[in-house]
PDB file of C-alpha atoms in Angstrom:
ATOM      1  CA  UNK A 343      34.512   3.154   7.034  1.00  0.00           C
ATOM      2  CA  UNK A 344      31.279   2.377   9.014  1.00  0.00           C
ATOM      3  CA  UNK A 345      31.119  -1.166   9.900  1.00  0.00           C
ATOM      4  CA  UNK A 346      28.905  -3.081  11.652  1.00  0.00           C
ATOM      5  CA  UNK A 347      29.976  -4.973  14.803  1.00  0.00           C
ATOM      6  CA  UNK A 348      28.876  -7.952  17.180  1.00  0.00           C
ATOM      7  CA  UNK A 349      29.048  -9.401  20.876  1.00  0.00           C
ATOM      8  CA  UNK A 350      30.094 -11.638  21.771  1.00  0.00           C
ATOM      9  CA  UNK A 351      32.424 -13.246  19.296  1.00  0.00           C
ATOM     10  CA  UNK A 352      31.623 -16.397  20.971  1.00  0.00           C
ATOM     11  CA  UNK A 353      28.959 -18.227  23.477  1.00  0.00           C
ATOM     12  CA  UNK A 354      29.155 -20.979  24.936  1.00  0.00           C
ATOM     13  CA  UNK A 355      25.821 -22.468  26.139  1.00  0.00           C
ATOM     14  CA  UNK A 356      24.241 -25.482  27.463  1.00  0.00           C
ATOM     15  CA  UNK A 357      20.717 -26.580  25.109  1.00  0.00           C
ATOM     16  CA  UNK A 358      17.770 -25.186  26.670  1.00  0.00           C
ATOM     17  CA  UNK A 359      19.354 -21.959  27.648  1.00  0.00           C
ATOM     18  CA  UNK A 360      18.426 -19.021  26.389  1.00  0.00           C
ATOM     19  CA  UNK A 361      21.037 -16.468  24.190  1.00  0.00           C
ATOM     20  CA  UNK A 362      21.107 -12.907  22.992  1.00  0.00           C
ATOM     21  CA  UNK A 363      23.210 -11.739  20.465  1.00  0.00           C
ATOM     22  CA  UNK A 364      23.500  -8.143  19.732  1.00  0.00           C
ATOM     23  CA  UNK A 365      24.096  -6.370  17.094  1.00  0.00           C
ATOM     24  CA  UNK A 366      25.520  -2.941  16.394  1.00  0.00           C
ATOM     25  CA  UNK A 367      24.303  -2.130  12.694  1.00  0.00           C
ATOM     26  CA  UNK A 368      25.914   0.668  10.287  1.00  0.00           C
ATOM     27  CA  UNK A 369      24.169   4.377  11.501  1.00  0.00           C
ATOM     28  CA  UNK A 370      22.438   5.771   9.017  1.00  0.00           C
ATOM     29  CA  UNK A 371      21.321   1.988   7.491  1.00  0.00           C
ATOM     30  CA  UNK A 372      17.437   1.349   8.161  1.00  0.00           C
ATOM     31  CA  UNK A 373      17.133  -2.405   7.081  1.00  0.00           C
ATOM     32  CA  UNK A 374      18.048  -5.427   9.737  1.00  0.00           C
ATOM     33  CA  UNK A 375      19.003  -8.635   8.895  1.00  0.00           C
ATOM     34  CA  UNK A 376      19.810 -12.506  10.097  1.00  0.00           C
ATOM     35  CA  UNK A 377      21.682 -15.107   9.472  1.00  0.00           C
ATOM     36  CA  UNK A 378      23.420 -17.973   9.527  1.00  0.00           C
ATOM     37  CA  UNK A 379      25.856 -19.614   8.984  1.00  0.00           C
ATOM     38  CA  UNK A 380      26.998 -23.911   9.983  1.00  0.00           C
ATOM     39  CA  UNK A 381      30.417 -24.626   9.858  1.00  0.00           C
ATOM     40  CA  UNK A 382      31.056 -25.953   6.302  1.00  0.00           C
ATOM     41  CA  UNK A 383      27.463 -24.911   4.902  1.00  0.00           C
ATOM     42  CA  UNK A 384      26.286 -21.647   3.047  1.00  0.00           C
ATOM     43  CA  UNK A 385      25.093 -18.586   4.781  1.00  0.00           C
ATOM     44  CA  UNK A 386      21.046 -18.917   4.630  1.00  0.00           C
ATOM     45  CA  UNK A 387      18.882 -15.534   6.096  1.00  0.00           C
ATOM     46  CA  UNK A 388      17.114 -15.640   8.866  1.00  0.00           C
ATOM     47  CA  UNK A 389      14.772 -12.781   9.022  1.00  0.00           C
ATOM     48  CA  UNK A 390      14.703  -9.335   8.183  1.00  0.00           C
ATOM     49  CA  UNK A 391      13.263  -6.149   9.812  1.00  0.00           C
ATOM     50  CA  UNK A 392      12.647  -2.759   8.906  1.00  0.00           C
ATOM     51  CA  UNK A 393      10.258  -0.230  10.657  1.00  0.00           C
ATOM     52  CA  UNK A 394      10.861  -1.507  13.996  1.00  0.00           C
ATOM     53  CA  UNK A 395       8.840  -5.062  12.562  1.00  0.00           C
ATOM     54  CA  UNK A 396       9.974  -8.232  10.490  1.00  0.00           C
ATOM     55  CA  UNK A 397       9.641  -8.191   7.185  1.00  0.00           C
ATOM     56  CA  UNK A 398      10.437 -11.207   6.588  1.00  0.00           C
ATOM     57  CA  UNK A 399      11.298 -14.651   7.429  1.00  0.00           C
ATOM     58  CA  UNK A 400      13.072 -17.687   7.228  1.00  0.00           C
ATOM     59  CA  UNK A 401      11.523 -21.462   7.619  1.00  0.00           C
ATOM     60  CA  UNK A 402      14.505 -21.699   9.290  1.00  0.00           C
ATOM     61  CA  UNK A 403      12.830 -18.583  12.451  1.00  0.00           C
ATOM     62  CA  UNK A 404      10.669 -20.325  14.456  1.00  0.00           C
ATOM     63  CA  UNK A 405       8.812 -19.859  17.666  1.00  0.00           C
ATOM     64  CA  UNK A 406      12.377 -19.880  19.014  1.00  0.00           C
ATOM     65  CA  UNK A 407      14.146 -17.146  17.125  1.00  0.00           C
ATOM     66  CA  UNK A 408      12.944 -13.226  18.299  1.00  0.00           C
ATOM     67  CA  UNK A 409      14.503 -10.077  17.242  1.00  0.00           C
ATOM     68  CA  UNK A 410      14.484  -6.555  18.509  1.00  0.00           C
ATOM     69  CA  UNK A 411      15.491  -3.294  18.156  1.00  0.00           C
ATOM     70  CA  UNK A 412      15.099  -2.288  21.887  1.00  0.00           C
ATOM     71  CA  UNK A 413      16.883   1.706  21.139  1.00  0.00           C
ATOM     72  CA  UNK A 414      18.063   3.528  18.589  1.00  0.00           C
ATOM     73  CA  UNK A 415      21.827   1.831  18.214  1.00  0.00           C
ATOM     74  CA  UNK A 416      21.477  -2.169  18.986  1.00  0.00           C
ATOM     75  CA  UNK A 417      19.507  -4.703  17.210  1.00  0.00           C
ATOM     76  CA  UNK A 418      19.351  -8.247  18.617  1.00  0.00           C
ATOM     77  CA  UNK A 419      18.707 -12.441  18.047  1.00  0.00           C
ATOM     78  CA  UNK A 420      17.138 -14.334  21.262  1.00  0.00           C
ATOM     79  CA  UNK A 421      16.822 -17.239  20.908  1.00  0.00           C
ATOM     80  CA  UNK A 422      14.615 -19.263  23.545  1.00  0.00           C
ATOM     81  CA  UNK A 423      15.630 -22.299  24.110  1.00  0.00           C
ATOM     82  CA  UNK A 424      19.009 -23.329  22.346  1.00  0.00           C
ATOM     83  CA  UNK A 425      19.339 -26.771  20.777  1.00  0.00           C
ATOM     84  CA  UNK A 426      21.904 -28.277  19.510  1.00  0.00           C
ATOM     85  CA  UNK A 427      21.183 -27.563  16.104  1.00  0.00           C
ATOM     86  CA  UNK A 428      20.903 -24.045  16.856  1.00  0.00           C
ATOM     87  CA  UNK A 429      25.273 -24.279  16.782  1.00  0.00           C
ATOM     88  CA  UNK A 430      26.826 -21.767  13.564  1.00  0.00           C
ATOM     89  CA  UNK A 431      27.943 -18.526  12.933  1.00  0.00           C
ATOM     90  CA  UNK A 432      25.172 -15.653  13.103  1.00  0.00           C
ATOM     91  CA  UNK A 433      25.327 -12.913  11.510  1.00  0.00           C
ATOM     92  CA  UNK A 434      23.954  -8.687  11.228  1.00  0.00           C
ATOM     93  CA  UNK A 435      24.016  -7.311   8.630  1.00  0.00           C
ATOM     94  CA  UNK A 436      22.528  -4.018   7.252  1.00  0.00           C
ATOM     95  CA  UNK A 437      21.461  -1.975   3.844  1.00  0.00           C
ATOM     96  CA  UNK A 438      20.745   1.478   3.003  1.00  0.00           C
ATOM     97  CA  UNK A 439      17.837   1.923   0.537  1.00  0.00           C
ATOM     98  CA  UNK A 440      18.112  -0.160  -1.636  1.00  0.00           C
ATOM     99  CA  UNK A 441      22.291  -0.390  -1.088  1.00  0.00           C
ATOM    100  CA  UNK A 442      24.156  -3.382  -0.641  1.00  0.00           C
ATOM    101  CA  UNK A 443      24.291  -5.553   2.881  1.00  0.00           C
ATOM    102  CA  UNK A 444      27.219  -5.487   4.770  1.00  0.00           C
ATOM    103  CA  UNK A 445      28.240  -8.262   6.913  1.00  0.00           C
ATOM    104  CA  UNK A 446      29.665  -7.941  11.220  1.00  0.00           C
ATOM    105  CA  UNK A 447      32.430 -10.583  12.134  1.00  0.00           C
ATOM    106  CA  UNK A 448      29.755 -12.999  13.464  1.00  0.00           C
ATOM    107  CA  UNK A 449      29.162 -13.999  16.751  1.00  0.00           C
ATOM    108  CA  UNK A 450      30.239 -18.332  17.111  1.00  0.00           C
ATOM    109  CA  UNK A 451      27.730 -19.821  18.981  1.00  0.00           C
ATOM    110  CA  UNK A 452      28.295 -23.278  20.294  1.00  0.00           C
ATOM    111  CA  UNK A 453      25.576 -24.677  21.613  1.00  0.00           C
ATOM    112  CA  UNK A 454      26.107 -27.594  24.198  1.00  0.00           C
TER     113      UNK A 454
ATOM    114  CA  UNK B 427      13.626 -23.189  -4.590  1.00  0.00           C
ATOM    115  CA  UNK B 428      16.106 -20.250  -5.900  1.00  0.00           C
ATOM    116  CA  UNK B 429      20.130 -21.670  -5.959  1.00  0.00           C
ATOM    117  CA  UNK B 430      23.183 -20.801  -6.751  1.00  0.00           C
ATOM    118  CA  UNK B 431      25.208 -23.004  -7.864  1.00  0.00           C
ATOM    119  CA  UNK B 432      29.223 -21.490  -7.909  1.00  0.00           C
ATOM    120  CA  UNK B 433      32.491 -23.370  -9.572  1.00  0.00           C
ATOM    121  CA  UNK B 434      34.254 -24.321  -9.166  1.00  0.00           C
ATOM    122  CA  UNK B 435      34.463 -25.711  -5.712  1.00  0.00           C
ATOM    123  CA  UNK B 436      37.836 -25.620  -4.868  1.00  0.00           C
ATOM    124  CA  UNK B 437      40.617 -24.161  -7.361  1.00  0.00           C
ATOM    125  CA  UNK B 438      44.657 -24.161  -6.470  1.00  0.00           C
ATOM    126  CA  UNK B 439      46.555 -22.026  -8.449  1.00  0.00           C
ATOM    127  CA  UNK B 440      49.917 -20.465  -9.008  1.00  0.00           C
ATOM    128  CA  UNK B 441      50.989 -17.091  -8.302  1.00  0.00           C
ATOM    129  CA  UNK B 442      50.406 -14.647 -10.912  1.00  0.00           C
ATOM    130  CA  UNK B 443      47.965 -17.084 -13.276  1.00  0.00           C
ATOM    131  CA  UNK B 444      44.853 -15.321 -14.354  1.00  0.00           C
ATOM    132  CA  UNK B 445      41.601 -17.953 -12.852  1.00  0.00           C
ATOM    133  CA  UNK B 446      37.337 -17.545 -13.427  1.00  0.00           C
ATOM    134  CA  UNK B 447      34.312 -18.098 -11.010  1.00  0.00           C
ATOM    135  CA  UNK B 448      31.438 -18.555 -11.921  1.00  0.00           C
ATOM    136  CA  UNK B 449      27.698 -18.077  -9.962  1.00  0.00           C
ATOM    137  CA  UNK B 450      24.893 -19.484 -11.864  1.00  0.00           C
ATOM    138  CA  UNK B 451      21.195 -19.792 -11.197  1.00  0.00           C
ATOM    139  CA  UNK B 452      18.220 -19.848 -12.728  1.00  0.00           C
ATOM    140  CA  UNK B 453      16.270 -17.851 -11.202  1.00  0.00           C
ATOM    141  CA  UNK B 454      16.830 -13.847 -12.261  1.00  0.00           C
ATOM    142  CA  UNK B 455      17.948 -11.558  -9.185  1.00  0.00           C
ATOM    143  CA  UNK B 456      17.531  -8.168  -8.788  1.00  0.00           C
ATOM    144  CA  UNK B 457      21.411  -7.594  -8.736  1.00  0.00           C
ATOM    145  CA  UNK B 458      24.213  -9.889  -7.560  1.00  0.00           C
ATOM    146  CA  UNK B 459      26.586  -9.636  -4.420  1.00  0.00           C
ATOM    147  CA  UNK B 460      30.329 -10.503  -4.432  1.00  0.00           C
ATOM    148  CA  UNK B 461      31.537 -11.244  -1.215  1.00  0.00           C
ATOM    149  CA  UNK B 462      34.713 -12.897   0.704  1.00  0.00           C
ATOM    150  CA  UNK B 463      34.578 -14.526   4.194  1.00  0.00           C
ATOM    151  CA  UNK B 464      38.154 -15.403   5.461  1.00  0.00           C
ATOM    152  CA  UNK B 465      37.704 -18.842   8.528  1.00  0.00           C
ATOM    153  CA  UNK B 466      36.118 -17.784  11.443  1.00  0.00           C
ATOM    154  CA  UNK B 467      34.625 -14.263   9.700  1.00  0.00           C
ATOM    155  CA  UNK B 468      31.832 -12.835   8.156  1.00  0.00           C
ATOM    156  CA  UNK B 469      31.688 -12.576   4.408  1.00  0.00           C
ATOM    157  CA  UNK B 470      33.375  -8.802   2.921  1.00  0.00           C
ATOM    158  CA  UNK B 471      31.519  -7.035   0.496  1.00  0.00           C
ATOM    159  CA  UNK B 472      33.773  -7.048  -2.783  1.00  0.00           C
ATOM    160  CA  UNK B 473      31.120  -5.581  -5.105  1.00  0.00           C
ATOM    161  CA  UNK B 474      26.886  -5.481  -6.004  1.00  0.00           C
ATOM    162  CA  UNK B 475      26.540  -6.189  -9.467  1.00  0.00           C
ATOM    163  CA  UNK B 476      22.628  -4.848 -10.413  1.00  0.00           C
ATOM    164  CA  UNK B 477      21.841  -4.016 -14.709  1.00  0.00           C
ATOM    165  CA  UNK B 478      22.152  -6.586 -16.871  1.00  0.00           C
ATOM    166  CA  UNK B 479      25.368  -7.055 -18.964  1.00  0.00           C
ATOM    167  CA  UNK B 480      27.179  -5.073 -15.975  1.00  0.00           C
ATOM    168  CA  UNK B 481      30.977  -4.721 -15.636  1.00  0.00           C
ATOM    169  CA  UNK B 482      32.706  -3.746 -12.153  1.00  0.00           C
ATOM    170  CA  UNK B 483      36.951  -4.249 -12.306  1.00  0.00           C
ATOM    171  CA  UNK B 484      38.291  -4.234  -8.430  1.00  0.00           C
ATOM    172  CA  UNK B 485      41.946  -3.624  -9.150  1.00  0.00           C
ATOM    173  CA  UNK B 486      42.815  -7.050 -10.355  1.00  0.00           C
ATOM    174  CA  UNK B 487      39.182  -8.720 -10.247  1.00  0.00           C
ATOM    175  CA  UNK B 488      36.536  -8.502 -12.532  1.00  0.00           C
ATOM    176  CA  UNK B 489      33.304  -8.858 -11.854  1.00  0.00           C
ATOM    177  CA  UNK B 490      30.357  -9.408 -14.559  1.00  0.00           C
ATOM    178  CA  UNK B 491      26.419 -10.092 -14.448  1.00  0.00           C
ATOM    179  CA  UNK B 492      24.748 -12.070 -17.161  1.00  0.00           C
ATOM    180  CA  UNK B 493      22.612 -10.527 -19.678  1.00  0.00           C
ATOM    181  CA  UNK B 494      19.342 -12.153 -18.115  1.00  0.00           C
ATOM    182  CA  UNK B 495      20.410 -11.477 -14.762  1.00  0.00           C
ATOM    183  CA  UNK B 496      20.738 -15.218 -13.401  1.00  0.00           C
ATOM    184  CA  UNK B 497      24.797 -15.317 -13.516  1.00  0.00           C
ATOM    185  CA  UNK B 498      27.867 -13.551 -12.180  1.00  0.00           C
ATOM    186  CA  UNK B 499      31.902 -14.319 -13.077  1.00  0.00           C
ATOM    187  CA  UNK B 500      34.430 -13.370 -11.636  1.00  0.00           C
ATOM    188  CA  UNK B 501      37.943 -12.797 -13.216  1.00  0.00           C
ATOM    189  CA  UNK B 502      40.648 -12.395 -11.075  1.00  0.00           C
ATOM    190  CA  UNK B 503      44.109 -11.416 -12.830  1.00  0.00           C
ATOM    191  CA  UNK B 504      47.919 -12.186 -12.116  1.00  0.00           C
ATOM    192  CA  UNK B 505      46.343 -13.901  -9.247  1.00  0.00           C
ATOM    193  CA  UNK B 506      48.863 -13.177  -5.661  1.00  0.00           C
ATOM    194  CA  UNK B 507      48.808 -15.304  -2.299  1.00  0.00           C
ATOM    195  CA  UNK B 508      46.764 -12.581  -1.073  1.00  0.00           C
ATOM    196  CA  UNK B 509      43.501 -13.530  -2.949  1.00  0.00           C
ATOM    197  CA  UNK B 510      43.624 -16.701  -1.742  1.00  0.00           C
ATOM    198  CA  UNK B 511      39.866 -16.915   0.770  1.00  0.00           C
ATOM    199  CA  UNK B 512      36.897 -18.491   0.630  1.00  0.00           C
ATOM    200  CA  UNK B 513      34.164 -15.706  -2.474  1.00  0.00           C
ATOM    201  CA  UNK B 514      30.580 -15.673  -1.899  1.00  0.00           C
ATOM    202  CA  UNK B 515      27.915 -14.789  -4.425  1.00  0.00           C
ATOM    203  CA  UNK B 516      24.997 -13.833  -3.465  1.00  0.00           C
ATOM    204  CA  UNK B 517      21.919 -12.576  -5.437  1.00  0.00           C
ATOM    205  CA  UNK B 518      19.128 -10.575  -3.891  1.00  0.00           C
ATOM    206  CA  UNK B 519      15.592  -9.649  -4.749  1.00  0.00           C
ATOM    207  CA  UNK B 520      14.483  -6.257  -5.081  1.00  0.00           C
ATOM    208  CA  UNK B 521      11.313  -5.753  -2.167  1.00  0.00           C
ATOM    209  CA  UNK B 522      10.631  -2.002  -2.283  1.00  0.00           C
ATOM    210  CA  UNK B 523      13.406   0.139  -1.049  1.00  0.00           C
ATOM    211  CA  UNK B 524      15.267  -3.091   0.615  1.00  0.00           C
ATOM    212  CA  UNK B 525      17.120  -6.021  -1.604  1.00  0.00           C
ATOM    213  CA  UNK B 526      14.547  -8.473   0.807  1.00  0.00           C
ATOM    214  CA  UNK B 527      17.330 -11.244   1.817  1.00  0.00           C
ATOM    215  CA  UNK B 528      19.726 -12.912   0.196  1.00  0.00           C
ATOM    216  CA  UNK B 529      20.395 -16.145  -1.409  1.00  0.00           C
ATOM    217  CA  UNK B 530      24.006 -17.699  -0.679  1.00  0.00           C
ATOM    218  CA  UNK B 531      26.045 -19.725  -2.966  1.00  0.00           C
ATOM    219  CA  UNK B 532      28.308 -22.502  -0.915  1.00  0.00           C
ATOM    220  CA  UNK B 533      31.449 -20.571  -2.659  1.00  0.00           C
ATOM    221  CA  UNK B 534      34.620 -21.196  -4.080  1.00  0.00           C
ATOM    222  CA  UNK B 535      37.509 -21.792  -2.104  1.00  0.00           C
ATOM    223  CA  UNK B 536      40.763 -20.860  -4.147  1.00  0.00           C
ATOM    224  CA  UNK B 537      44.080 -20.606  -3.182  1.00  0.00           C
ATOM    225  CA  UNK B 538      46.917 -19.212  -4.882  1.00  0.00           C
ATOM    226  CA  UNK B 539      50.797 -20.659  -4.007  1.00  0.00           C
ATOM    227  CA  UNK B 540      53.653 -18.204  -4.451  1.00  0.00           C
TER     228      UNK B 540
END
């Protein structure tokens, strides 16, 4: 069964550093999402992406965040200058038209 | 702000018991999804309900979407230790082809003791 994959599984970085989180969505899916989950809290929406542009973003997704689909398979989330409060699990999800969202296993980001 | 409230927050039962967990909102959703999440892992989709009043069954799990599409329930019959986990509901608003972002509840943490 096709799955969403994410790399790396864990990332430790220093405050102020840039990080890029990578996702490979399910191959015939067209809509892509990033969510995050701070330890012990709810899963929160960050951004959705369709047809090579952002279709919706939350107030969390400020100028420090960007997304890109650099090729036909990868979908990336970049955090330009990480803050301590960016420490969280980051989940990528994808869906086909009108379908359910399937989540990847997540990247655990720790900012020191 | 759309909110999804899940109850109970924690539930500890014995193997073989039945249970129901709830997901409630004051907002209408175009669909509602139930996920199960293990510690340190991503949410795994269990079911999506779309039509008001819809009931879906997945082995011993029964999911129902409220008539007004504001609430949902998950009923587990004869719970087993393997059902232990965090159950999340997430509401979606249809946006011209995709679901739009999901609004998640905090989840119900279920523990089934042998």
